[in-house]
Coordinates of C-alpha atoms in Angstrom, one line a residue:
X6 CA 111.6 96.0 81.4
X7 CA 108.5 98.2 81.7
X8 CA 105.0 97.1 81.6
X9 CA 102.1 99.6 81.2
X10 CA 98.3 99.7 81.7
X11 CA 96.1 102.5 80.5
X12 CA 93.0 104.0 82.0
X13 CA 90.6 106.8 81.1
X14 CA 88.4 109.0 83.3
X15 CA 86.3 112.1 82.7
X16 CA 86.5 115.1 85.0
X17 CA 85.8 118.8 85.1
X18 CA 88.1 121.5 86.4
X19 CA 88.9 125.0 86.2
X20 CA 92.2 126.8 86.7
X21 CA 91.9 129.4 89.3
X22 CA 95.5 130.8 89.0
X23 CA 95.7 131.6 85.3
X24 CA 95.7 135.1 84.0
X25 CA 92.4 137.0 83.8
X26 CA 90.7 136.1 80.5
X27 CA 92.6 132.9 79.9
X28 CA 90.0 130.1 78.7
X29 CA 90.9 127.7 81.3
X30 CA 89.7 129.9 84.1
X31 CA 86.3 128.7 82.9
X32 CA 84.9 125.4 83.9
X33 CA 85.6 122.7 81.3
X34 CA 86.2 119.0 81.1
X35 CA 88.6 116.6 79.8
X36 CA 88.6 112.8 78.9
X37 CA 92.1 112.1 80.7
X38 CA 94.2 109.0 79.5
X39 CA 96.5 107.7 82.1
X40 CA 99.1 105.2 81.3
X41 CA 101.0 103.6 84.4
X42 CA 104.2 102.0 83.8
X43 CA 105.9 99.5 86.4
X44 CA 109.6 98.4 86.2
X45 CA 110.9 94.8 87.0
X46 CA 111.9 91.5 85.8
X47 CA 109.6 88.9 84.9
X48 CA 109.1 86.5 87.8
X49 CA 110.6 82.8 86.8
X50 CA 107.4 81.0 87.6
X51 CA 104.7 83.4 86.4
X52 CA 106.6 85.3 83.6
X53 CA 105.0 88.6 85.0
X54 CA 106.5 91.7 86.4
X55 CA 103.0 92.3 88.1
X56 CA 99.7 90.8 87.4
X57 CA 97.6 93.4 85.4
X58 CA 94.6 92.5 87.4
X59 CA 96.5 93.5 90.6
X60 CA 97.7 96.7 89.0
X61 CA 94.0 97.5 88.1
X62 CA 93.0 96.6 91.6
X63 CA 95.3 99.4 93.0
X64 CA 94.6 102.0 90.5
X65 CA 90.9 101.9 90.0
X66 CA 89.9 103.2 93.4
X67 CA 92.1 106.2 92.7
X68 CA 90.5 106.8 89.4
X69 CA 87.2 106.6 91.0
X70 CA 88.0 109.5 93.3
X71 CA 88.5 111.6 90.1
X72 CA 86.0 110.1 87.4
X73 CA 82.9 112.3 86.9
X74 CA 84.0 114.7 89.6
X75 CA 85.0 118.4 89.7
X76 CA 88.7 118.3 90.5
X77 CA 89.0 121.7 92.4
X78 CA 86.8 120.0 95.1
X79 CA 89.3 117.0 95.9
X80 CA 91.9 117.9 98.6
X81 CA 95.3 118.6 97.0
X82 CA 93.6 119.5 93.5
X83 CA 92.3 123.2 94.3
X84 CA 94.4 124.2 91.3
X85 CA 94.3 121.1 89.1
X86 CA 96.7 121.7 86.4
X87 CA 97.9 118.5 84.5
X88 CA 101.2 118.8 86.3
X89 CA 99.8 118.9 89.8
X90 CA 97.1 116.2 88.9
X91 CA 100.1 114.0 87.9
X92 CA 102.1 114.5 91.1
X93 CA 98.7 113.8 93.0
X94 CA 98.3 110.5 91.1
X95 CA 101.9 109.6 91.8
X96 CA 101.7 110.2 95.4
X97 CA 98.4 108.0 95.7
X98 CA 99.9 105.2 93.7
X99 CA 103.5 104.8 94.5
X100 CA 102.8 103.5 98.2
X101 CA 100.6 100.9 96.7
X102 CA 103.0 100.0 93.8
X103 CA 106.6 100.3 94.8
X104 CA 107.6 99.1 91.3
X105 CA 105.9 102.2 89.8
X106 CA 108.5 103.9 87.2
X107 CA 106.4 106.3 85.3
X108 CA 103.1 107.9 84.7
X109 CA 101.8 109.5 81.7
X110 CA 98.6 111.7 81.8
X111 CA 96.9 113.3 78.7
X112 CA 94.3 115.8 79.0
X113 CA 93.9 116.0 75.3
X114 CA 95.2 113.8 72.5
X115 CA 98.0 116.2 71.9
X116 CA 98.8 117.5 75.5
X117 CA 100.0 115.7 78.6
X118 CA 102.7 115.2 81.2
X119 CA 105.3 112.5 81.9
X120 CA 106.3 112.0 85.6
X121 CA 108.8 109.8 87.1
X122 CA 108.6 110.9 90.8

């Protein structure tokens, strides 16, 4: 079984390695939508895989690093494509949430990344 929790954050970035003239070379921002999926079996007593409050407690400090910041200034995100940002998020979250199965990151309503480690 998979459960999920969704988060949003706003960040600015620019992509330094795109071809000359590409619009993403200019600084711009996104309201990112992050879905975090956890896999497991419901506990016999609680009926939960994980308490959503505990999930939020682990994820919020990571989101706070990104929210309302220039991603390019964060170590490891010097070229903050959605793909690289998703791997960065996974590497921060997986040690705290061993049951983590998948993350989905949308940078626009129609564009995003799914990553399963």
